[in-house]
Short mmCIF file of C-alpha atoms and ligand atoms in Angstrom, two decimals:
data_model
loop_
_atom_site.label_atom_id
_atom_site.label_comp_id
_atom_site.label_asym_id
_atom_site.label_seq_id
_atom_site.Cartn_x
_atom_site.Cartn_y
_atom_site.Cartn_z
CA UNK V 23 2.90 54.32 27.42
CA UNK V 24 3.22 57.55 25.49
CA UNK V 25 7.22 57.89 24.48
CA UNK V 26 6.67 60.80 22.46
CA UNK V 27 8.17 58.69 19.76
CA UNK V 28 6.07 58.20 16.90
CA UNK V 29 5.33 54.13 16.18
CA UNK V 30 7.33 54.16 13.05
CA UNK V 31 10.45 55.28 14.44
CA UNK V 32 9.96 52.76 17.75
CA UNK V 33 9.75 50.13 15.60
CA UNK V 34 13.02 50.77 13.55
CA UNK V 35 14.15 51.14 16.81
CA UNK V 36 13.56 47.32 17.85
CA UNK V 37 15.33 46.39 14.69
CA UNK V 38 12.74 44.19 12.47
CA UNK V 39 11.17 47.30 10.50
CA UNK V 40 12.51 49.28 7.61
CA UNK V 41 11.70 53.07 7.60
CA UNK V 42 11.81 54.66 4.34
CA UNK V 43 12.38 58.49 4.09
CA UNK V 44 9.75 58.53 1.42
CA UNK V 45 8.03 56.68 -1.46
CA UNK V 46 10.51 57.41 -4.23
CA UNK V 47 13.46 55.58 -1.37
CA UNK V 48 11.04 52.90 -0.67
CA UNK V 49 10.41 51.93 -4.53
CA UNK V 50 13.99 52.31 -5.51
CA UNK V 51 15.18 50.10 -2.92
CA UNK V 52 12.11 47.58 -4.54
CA UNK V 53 13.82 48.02 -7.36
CA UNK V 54 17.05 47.20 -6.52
CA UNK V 55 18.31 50.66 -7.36
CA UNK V 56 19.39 51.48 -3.86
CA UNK V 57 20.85 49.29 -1.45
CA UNK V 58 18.69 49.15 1.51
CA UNK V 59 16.72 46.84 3.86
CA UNK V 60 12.43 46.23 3.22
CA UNK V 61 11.17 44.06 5.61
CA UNK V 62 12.77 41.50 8.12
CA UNK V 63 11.12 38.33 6.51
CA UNK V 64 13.07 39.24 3.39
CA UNK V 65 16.62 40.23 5.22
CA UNK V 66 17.83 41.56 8.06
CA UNK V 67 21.21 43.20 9.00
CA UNK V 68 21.42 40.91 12.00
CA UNK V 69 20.39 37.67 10.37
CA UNK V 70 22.48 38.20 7.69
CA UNK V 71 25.77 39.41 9.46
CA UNK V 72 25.43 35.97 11.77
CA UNK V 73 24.30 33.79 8.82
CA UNK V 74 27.63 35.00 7.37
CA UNK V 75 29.56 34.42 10.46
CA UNK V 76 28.91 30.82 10.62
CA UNK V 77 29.60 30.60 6.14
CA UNK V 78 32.92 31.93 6.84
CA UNK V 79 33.68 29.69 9.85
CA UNK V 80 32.41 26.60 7.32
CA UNK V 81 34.71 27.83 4.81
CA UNK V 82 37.77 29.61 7.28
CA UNK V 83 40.40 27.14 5.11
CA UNK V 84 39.23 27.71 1.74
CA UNK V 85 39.79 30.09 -0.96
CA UNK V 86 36.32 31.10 -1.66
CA UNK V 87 33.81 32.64 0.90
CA UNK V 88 30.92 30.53 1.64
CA UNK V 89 27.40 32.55 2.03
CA UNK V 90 24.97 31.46 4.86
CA UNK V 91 20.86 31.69 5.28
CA UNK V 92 19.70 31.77 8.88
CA UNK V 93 16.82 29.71 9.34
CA UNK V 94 13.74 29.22 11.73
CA UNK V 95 15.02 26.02 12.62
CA UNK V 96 17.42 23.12 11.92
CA UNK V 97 14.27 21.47 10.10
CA UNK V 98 13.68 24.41 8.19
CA UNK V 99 17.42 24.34 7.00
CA UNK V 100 16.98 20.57 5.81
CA UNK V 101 13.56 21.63 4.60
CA UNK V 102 14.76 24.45 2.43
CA UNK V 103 17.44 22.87 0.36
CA UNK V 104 15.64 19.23 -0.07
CA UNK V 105 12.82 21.55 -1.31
CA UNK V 106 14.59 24.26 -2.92
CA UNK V 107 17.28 21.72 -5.30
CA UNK V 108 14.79 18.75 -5.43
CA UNK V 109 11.77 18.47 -8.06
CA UNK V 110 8.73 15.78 -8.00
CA UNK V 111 10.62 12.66 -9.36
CA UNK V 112 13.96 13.12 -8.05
CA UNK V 113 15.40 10.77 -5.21
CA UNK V 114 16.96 11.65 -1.98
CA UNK V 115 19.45 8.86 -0.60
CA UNK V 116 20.15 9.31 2.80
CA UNK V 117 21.68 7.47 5.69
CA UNK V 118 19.85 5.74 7.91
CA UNK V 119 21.20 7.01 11.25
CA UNK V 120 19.80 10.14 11.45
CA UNK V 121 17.75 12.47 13.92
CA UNK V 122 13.54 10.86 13.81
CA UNK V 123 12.46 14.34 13.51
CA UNK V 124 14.52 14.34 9.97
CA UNK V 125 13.22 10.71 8.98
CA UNK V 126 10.01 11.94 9.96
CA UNK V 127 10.46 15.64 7.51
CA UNK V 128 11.48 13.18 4.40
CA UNK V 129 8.73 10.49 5.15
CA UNK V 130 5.78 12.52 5.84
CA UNK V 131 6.48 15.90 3.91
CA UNK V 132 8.98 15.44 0.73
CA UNK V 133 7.52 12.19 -0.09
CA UNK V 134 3.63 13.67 -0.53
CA UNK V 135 5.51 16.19 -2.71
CA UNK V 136 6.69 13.18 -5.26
CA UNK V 137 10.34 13.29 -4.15
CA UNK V 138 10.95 9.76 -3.62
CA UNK V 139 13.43 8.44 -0.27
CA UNK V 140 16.17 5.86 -0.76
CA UNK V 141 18.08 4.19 1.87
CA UNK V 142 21.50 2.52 2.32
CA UNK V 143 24.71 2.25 4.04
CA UNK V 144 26.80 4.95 2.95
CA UNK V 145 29.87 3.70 4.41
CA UNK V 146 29.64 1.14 1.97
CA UNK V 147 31.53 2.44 -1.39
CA UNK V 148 30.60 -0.25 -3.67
CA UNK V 149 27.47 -0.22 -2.70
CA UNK V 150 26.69 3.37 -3.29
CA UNK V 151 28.57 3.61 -6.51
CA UNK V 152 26.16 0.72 -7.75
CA UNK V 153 23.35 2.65 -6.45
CA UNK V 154 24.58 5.87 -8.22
CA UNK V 155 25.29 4.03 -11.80
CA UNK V 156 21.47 2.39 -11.37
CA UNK V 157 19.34 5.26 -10.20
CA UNK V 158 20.09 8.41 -12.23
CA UNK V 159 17.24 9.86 -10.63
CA UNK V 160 19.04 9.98 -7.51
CA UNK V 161 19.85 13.81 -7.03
CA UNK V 162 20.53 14.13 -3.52
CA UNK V 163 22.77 12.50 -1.12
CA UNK V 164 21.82 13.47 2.25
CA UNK V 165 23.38 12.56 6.01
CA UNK V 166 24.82 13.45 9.43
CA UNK V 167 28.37 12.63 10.74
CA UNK V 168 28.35 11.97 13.53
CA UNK V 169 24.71 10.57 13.80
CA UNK V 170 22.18 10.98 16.04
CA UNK V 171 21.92 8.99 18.15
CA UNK V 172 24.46 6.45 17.00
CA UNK V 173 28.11 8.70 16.62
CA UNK V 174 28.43 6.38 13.18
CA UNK V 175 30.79 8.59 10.58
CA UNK V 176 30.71 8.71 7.29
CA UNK V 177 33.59 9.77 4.92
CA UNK V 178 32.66 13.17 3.43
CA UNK V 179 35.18 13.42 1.01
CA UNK V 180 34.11 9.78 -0.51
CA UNK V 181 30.43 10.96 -0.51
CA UNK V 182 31.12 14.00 -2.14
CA UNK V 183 32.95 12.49 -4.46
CA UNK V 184 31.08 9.93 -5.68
CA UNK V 185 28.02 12.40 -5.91
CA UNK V 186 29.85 15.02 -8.05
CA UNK V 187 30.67 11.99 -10.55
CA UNK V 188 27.10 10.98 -10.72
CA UNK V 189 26.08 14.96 -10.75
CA UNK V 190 24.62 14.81 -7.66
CA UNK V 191 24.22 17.24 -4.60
CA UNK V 192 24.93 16.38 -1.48
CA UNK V 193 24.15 17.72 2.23
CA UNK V 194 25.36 17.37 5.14
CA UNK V 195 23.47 17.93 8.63
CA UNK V 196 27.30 19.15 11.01
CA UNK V 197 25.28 20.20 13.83
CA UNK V 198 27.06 17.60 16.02
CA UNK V 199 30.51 18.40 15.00
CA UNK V 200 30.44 22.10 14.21
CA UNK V 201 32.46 24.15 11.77
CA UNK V 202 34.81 23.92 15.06
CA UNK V 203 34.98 20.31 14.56
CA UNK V 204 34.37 19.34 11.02
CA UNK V 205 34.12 21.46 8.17
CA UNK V 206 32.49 19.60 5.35
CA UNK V 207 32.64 22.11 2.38
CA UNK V 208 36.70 21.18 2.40
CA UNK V 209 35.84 18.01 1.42
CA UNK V 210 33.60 18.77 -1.43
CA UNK V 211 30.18 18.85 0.43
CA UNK V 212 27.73 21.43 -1.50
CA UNK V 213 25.43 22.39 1.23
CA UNK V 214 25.99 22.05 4.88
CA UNK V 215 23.16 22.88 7.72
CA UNK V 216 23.16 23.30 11.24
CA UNK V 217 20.68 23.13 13.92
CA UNK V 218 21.84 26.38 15.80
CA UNK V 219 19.75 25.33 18.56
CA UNK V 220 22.44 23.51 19.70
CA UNK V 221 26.19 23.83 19.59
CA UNK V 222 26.18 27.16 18.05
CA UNK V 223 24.02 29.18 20.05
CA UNK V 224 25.01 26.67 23.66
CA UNK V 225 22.61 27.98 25.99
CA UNK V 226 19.67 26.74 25.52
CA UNK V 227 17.93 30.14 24.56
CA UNK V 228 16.43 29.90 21.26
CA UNK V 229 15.62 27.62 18.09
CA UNK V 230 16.92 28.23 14.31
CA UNK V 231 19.31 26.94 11.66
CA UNK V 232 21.66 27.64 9.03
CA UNK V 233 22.46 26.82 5.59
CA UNK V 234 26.04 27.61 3.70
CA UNK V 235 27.25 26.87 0.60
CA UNK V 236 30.02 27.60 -1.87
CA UNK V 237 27.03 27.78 -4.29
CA UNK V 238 26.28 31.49 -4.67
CA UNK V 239 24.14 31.16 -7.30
CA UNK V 240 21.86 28.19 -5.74
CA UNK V 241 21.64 30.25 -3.06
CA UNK V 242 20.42 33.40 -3.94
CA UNK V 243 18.26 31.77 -6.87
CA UNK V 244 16.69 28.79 -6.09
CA UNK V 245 17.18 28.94 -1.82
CA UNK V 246 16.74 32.21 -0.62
CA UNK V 247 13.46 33.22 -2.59
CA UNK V 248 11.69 30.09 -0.83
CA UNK V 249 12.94 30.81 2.27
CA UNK V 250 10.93 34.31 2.37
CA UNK V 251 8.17 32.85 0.51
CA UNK V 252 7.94 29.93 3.16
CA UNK V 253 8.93 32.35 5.76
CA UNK V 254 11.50 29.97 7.58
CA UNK V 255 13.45 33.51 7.94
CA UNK V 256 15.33 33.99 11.35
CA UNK V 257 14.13 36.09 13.56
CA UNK V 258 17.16 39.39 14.20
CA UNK V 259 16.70 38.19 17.78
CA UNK V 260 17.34 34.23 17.95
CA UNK V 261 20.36 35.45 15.68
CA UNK V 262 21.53 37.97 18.34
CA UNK V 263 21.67 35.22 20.45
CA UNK V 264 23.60 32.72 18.47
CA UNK V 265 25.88 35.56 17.95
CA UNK V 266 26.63 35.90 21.57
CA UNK V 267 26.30 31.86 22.19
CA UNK V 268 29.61 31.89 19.03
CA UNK V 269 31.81 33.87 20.88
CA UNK V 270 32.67 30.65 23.29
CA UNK V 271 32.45 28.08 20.67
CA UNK V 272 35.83 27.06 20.23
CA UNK V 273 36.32 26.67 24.17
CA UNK V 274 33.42 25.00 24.50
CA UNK V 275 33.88 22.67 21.76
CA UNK V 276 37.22 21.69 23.33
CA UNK V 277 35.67 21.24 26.67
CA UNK V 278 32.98 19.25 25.32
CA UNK V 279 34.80 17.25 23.63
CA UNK V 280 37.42 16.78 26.93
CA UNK V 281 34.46 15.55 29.43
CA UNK V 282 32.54 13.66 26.80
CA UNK V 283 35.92 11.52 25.82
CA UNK V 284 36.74 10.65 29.78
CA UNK V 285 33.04 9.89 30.35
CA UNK V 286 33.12 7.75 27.38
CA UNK V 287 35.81 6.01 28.98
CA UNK V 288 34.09 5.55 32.11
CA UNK V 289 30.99 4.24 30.95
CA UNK V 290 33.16 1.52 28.77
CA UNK V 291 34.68 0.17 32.08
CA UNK V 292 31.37 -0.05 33.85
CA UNK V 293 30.23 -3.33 34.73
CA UNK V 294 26.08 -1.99 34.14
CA UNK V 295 26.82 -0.66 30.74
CA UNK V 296 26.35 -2.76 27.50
CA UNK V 297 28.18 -0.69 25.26
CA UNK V 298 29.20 2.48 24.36
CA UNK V 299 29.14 4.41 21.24
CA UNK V 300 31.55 7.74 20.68
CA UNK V 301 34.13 8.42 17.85
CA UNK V 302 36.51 9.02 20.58
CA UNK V 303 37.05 5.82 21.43
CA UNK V 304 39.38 3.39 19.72
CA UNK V 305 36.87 0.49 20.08
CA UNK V 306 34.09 2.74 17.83
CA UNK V 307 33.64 1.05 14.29
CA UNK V 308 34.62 5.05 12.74
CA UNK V 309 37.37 5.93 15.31
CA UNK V 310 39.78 5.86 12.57
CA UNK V 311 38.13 8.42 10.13
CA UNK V 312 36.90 10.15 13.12
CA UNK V 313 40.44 11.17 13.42
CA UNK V 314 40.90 12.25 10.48
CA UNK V 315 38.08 13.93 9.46
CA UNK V 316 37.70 15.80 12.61
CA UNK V 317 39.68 17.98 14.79
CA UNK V 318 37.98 15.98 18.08
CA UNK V 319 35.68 13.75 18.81
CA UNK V 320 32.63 15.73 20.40
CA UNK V 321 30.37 15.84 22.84
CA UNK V 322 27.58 13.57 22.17
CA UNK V 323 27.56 10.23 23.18
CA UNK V 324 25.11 7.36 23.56
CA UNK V 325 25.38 4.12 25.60
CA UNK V 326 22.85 0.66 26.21
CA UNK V 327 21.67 -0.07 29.55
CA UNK V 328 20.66 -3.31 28.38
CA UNK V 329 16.82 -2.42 28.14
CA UNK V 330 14.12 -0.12 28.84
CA UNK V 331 13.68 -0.08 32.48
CA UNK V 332 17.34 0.06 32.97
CA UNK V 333 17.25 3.12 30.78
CA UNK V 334 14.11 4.58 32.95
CA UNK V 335 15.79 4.09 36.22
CA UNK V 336 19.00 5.43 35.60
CA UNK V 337 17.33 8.72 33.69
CA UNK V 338 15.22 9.41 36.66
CA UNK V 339 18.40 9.18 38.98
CA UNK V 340 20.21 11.54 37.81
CA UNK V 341 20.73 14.87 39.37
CA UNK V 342 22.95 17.11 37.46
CA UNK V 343 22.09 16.59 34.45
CA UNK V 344 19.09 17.55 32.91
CA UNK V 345 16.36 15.31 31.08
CA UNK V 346 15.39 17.34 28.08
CA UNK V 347 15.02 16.38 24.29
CA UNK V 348 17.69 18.56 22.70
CA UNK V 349 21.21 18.73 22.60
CA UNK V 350 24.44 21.02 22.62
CA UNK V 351 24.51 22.92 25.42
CA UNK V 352 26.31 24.29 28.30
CA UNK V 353 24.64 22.00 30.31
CA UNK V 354 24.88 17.92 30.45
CA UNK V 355 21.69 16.55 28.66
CA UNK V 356 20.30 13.51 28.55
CA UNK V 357 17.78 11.54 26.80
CA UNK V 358 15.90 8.28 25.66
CA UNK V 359 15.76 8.21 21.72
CA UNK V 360 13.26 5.69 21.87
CA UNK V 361 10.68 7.80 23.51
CA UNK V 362 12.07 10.67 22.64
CA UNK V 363 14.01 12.03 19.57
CA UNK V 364 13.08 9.19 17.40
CA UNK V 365 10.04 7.87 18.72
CA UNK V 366 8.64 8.82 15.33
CA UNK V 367 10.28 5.70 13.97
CA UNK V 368 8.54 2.09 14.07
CA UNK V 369 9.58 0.00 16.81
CA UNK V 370 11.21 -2.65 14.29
CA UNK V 371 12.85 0.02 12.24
CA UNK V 372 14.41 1.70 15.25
CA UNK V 373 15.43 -1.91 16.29
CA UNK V 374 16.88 -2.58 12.89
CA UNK V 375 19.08 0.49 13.19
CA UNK V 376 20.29 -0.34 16.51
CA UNK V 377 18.41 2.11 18.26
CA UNK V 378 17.43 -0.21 21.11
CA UNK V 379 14.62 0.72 24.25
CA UNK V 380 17.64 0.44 26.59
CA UNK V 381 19.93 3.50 24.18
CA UNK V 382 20.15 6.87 26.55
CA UNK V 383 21.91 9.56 24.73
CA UNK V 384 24.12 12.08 26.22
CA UNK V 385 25.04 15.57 25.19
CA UNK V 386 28.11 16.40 27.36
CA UNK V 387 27.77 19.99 28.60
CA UNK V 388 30.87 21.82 30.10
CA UNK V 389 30.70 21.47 33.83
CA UNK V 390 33.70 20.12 36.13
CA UNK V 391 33.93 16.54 34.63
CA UNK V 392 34.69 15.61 38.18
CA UNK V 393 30.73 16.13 39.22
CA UNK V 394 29.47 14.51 35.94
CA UNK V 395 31.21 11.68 36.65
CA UNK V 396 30.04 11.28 40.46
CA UNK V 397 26.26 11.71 39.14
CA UNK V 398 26.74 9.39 36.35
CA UNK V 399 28.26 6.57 38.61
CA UNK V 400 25.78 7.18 41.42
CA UNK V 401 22.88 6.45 39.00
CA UNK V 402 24.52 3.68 37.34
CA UNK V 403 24.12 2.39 41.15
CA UNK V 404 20.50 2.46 40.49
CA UNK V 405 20.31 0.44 37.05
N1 PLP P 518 19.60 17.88 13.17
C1 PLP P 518 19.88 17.19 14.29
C2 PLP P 518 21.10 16.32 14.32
C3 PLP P 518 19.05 17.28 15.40
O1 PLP P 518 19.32 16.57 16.50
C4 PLP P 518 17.90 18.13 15.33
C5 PLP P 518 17.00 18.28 16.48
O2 PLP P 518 17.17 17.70 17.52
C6 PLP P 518 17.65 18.83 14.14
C7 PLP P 518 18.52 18.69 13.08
C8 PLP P 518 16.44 19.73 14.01
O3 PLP P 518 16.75 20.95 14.60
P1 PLP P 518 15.64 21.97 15.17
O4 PLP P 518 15.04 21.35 16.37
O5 PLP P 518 16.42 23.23 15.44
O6 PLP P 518 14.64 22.16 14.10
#
């Protein structure tokens, strides 16, 4: 269609490309002599006003401003700062409760690279500190609180601590908690990523991920230039939407956090239902430091059925919410981590971890808790 528009201008108009009057504006914006946008894999107004959005939210209680890069995806995020403040030869000690897709990124793409992977409880002070004083190659600490899809915590202001004595970084996946939720740069955390698939964008519309720090200078000078080289850049789009999906997180946060805490205690009464794990819950191992470090517990959840055809049956009963492998919406979701999220994992390391074939993990979505509660009973029935 002819809009009498030339393409240039069109273009501009859809907001990913930079017009420049002429070449003398294009070079000195090159050259840093004039402020002014190039080309959307190296910044965009939209990426960077929502990247800056969720830094400020990270850091709303602290004195200095945290700065944000938007991301492709939550991988990306991870990606970008193991590869960005690792070298070849440096460790990264991690949890091991974490998302398979992350196990999977360390395992089958750091590791090639020479970064080496470490393991251990990091609820376990002694133990770390040992590790810390023994391995001064040990650069990184890495972990999510709550896990996926276990809800353990970990104590964030230990971690951090502990790392800054050794001279260590340390980074923290929040995507579960949100800076609604948790905010880990308060207690000394250096880098914090997100998944904005989830919580922050809600709906369901689009993939990417974040990274803040207080670190200015990591960011701009060791982050940001891989991230346009790699081109993990956000698109101004997916950022639009997390933009729009932000303006309700705080209500839907609360919500979420509501249903997931009276299903919790639902699903610890029923007679079909081996256990239940949620931070909301006084019986959970981290209830206590859940508390504290958190303003509430969440909405993600995961329970045993006892074993894998218990698990099959009562996923295919349900009828309001949704079988689908991510997490954080509107919208109840459910899953198997065995077959699903962390089917990347052996079968005896996922059973060493607790991740058992009867585990189905729910991500409480904001409906009336009322008609969760009915389809959650009804295909109990059915286990
Ligand atoms: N972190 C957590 C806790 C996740 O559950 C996921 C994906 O499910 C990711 C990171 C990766 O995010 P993305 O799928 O946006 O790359």
């Amino acid at each position: 269609m002819d809009t009498g528009q030339p393409a240039s201008s069109i273009a501009h108009l859809c907001g990913f490309l930079f017009v420049f009057d002429d070449l003398q504006q294009g070079i000195d914006i090159f050259d840093g002599k004039e402020v002014g946008n190039i080309y959307s894999r190296f910044g965009n107004p939209t990426v960077d006003s929502v990247a800056s959005k969720i830094a400020r939210l990270e850091s709303i209680d602290l004195e200095q401003t945290a700065t944000g890069l938007l991301t492709s995806s939550g991988m990306s995020a991870i990606a970008l700062v193991a590869m960005g403040m690792l070298q070849p030869g440096d460790t990264l000690l991690t949890h091991p409760d974490l998302y398979g897709g992350t196990v999977a990124l360390f395992r089958d793409v750091l590791q090639p690279l020479g970064i080496q992977l470490l393991t251990t409880d990091l609820r376990d002070d002694e133990g770390l500190v040992a590790l810390l004083e023994a391995r001064s190659d040990i650069r990184m600490i890495y972990c999510e609180t709550p896990s996926n899809p276990l809800l353990r915590c970990i104590d964030l202001g230990k971690i951090a601590a502990f790392a800054k004595a050794f001279d260590c970084h340390t980074l923290v996946d929040n995507t579960f908690a949100t800076p609604v939720l948790q905010r880990p740069l308060a207690l000394g955390v250096d880098f914090v990523i997100h998944s904005t698939t989830k919580y922050l964008n809600g709906h369901g519309t689009g993939t990417g991920g974040v990274v803040v720090s207080l670190d200015m200078e990591a960011m701009q000078s060791r982050l940001l230039p891989k991230l346009r080289l790699l081109g993990g850049t956000a698109s101004p789009w997916e950022a639009w939407l997390i933009h729009n999906g932000m303006k309700t997180l705080p209500l839907r946060m609360e919500r979420h956090s509501q249903n997931a805490e009276i299903i919790a205690n639902m699903l610890e009464k029923h007679p079909r239902v081996k256990s239940v794990h949620y931070p909301g819950l006084i019986s959970h191992p981290d209830y206590e430091l859940a508390q504290r470090q958190m303003q509430a517990a969440g909405g993600m959840l995961s329970f045993d059925l006892g074993g894998r055809d218990a698990a099959i049956r009562f996923v295919n009963a349900l009828q309001l919410c949704t079988l689908t492998p991510t997490l954080g919406d509107v919208d109840t979701l459910v899953i198997h981590p065995a077959t699903m999220s962390h089917r990347a994992l052996a079968p005896e390391v996922r059973a060493a971890l607790g991740i058992s074939d009867g585990l189905v993990r729910l991500s409480v979505g904001i409906e009336d808790v009322a008609d969760l509660l009915s389809d959650l009973v009804q295909a109990l029935e059915v286990v």
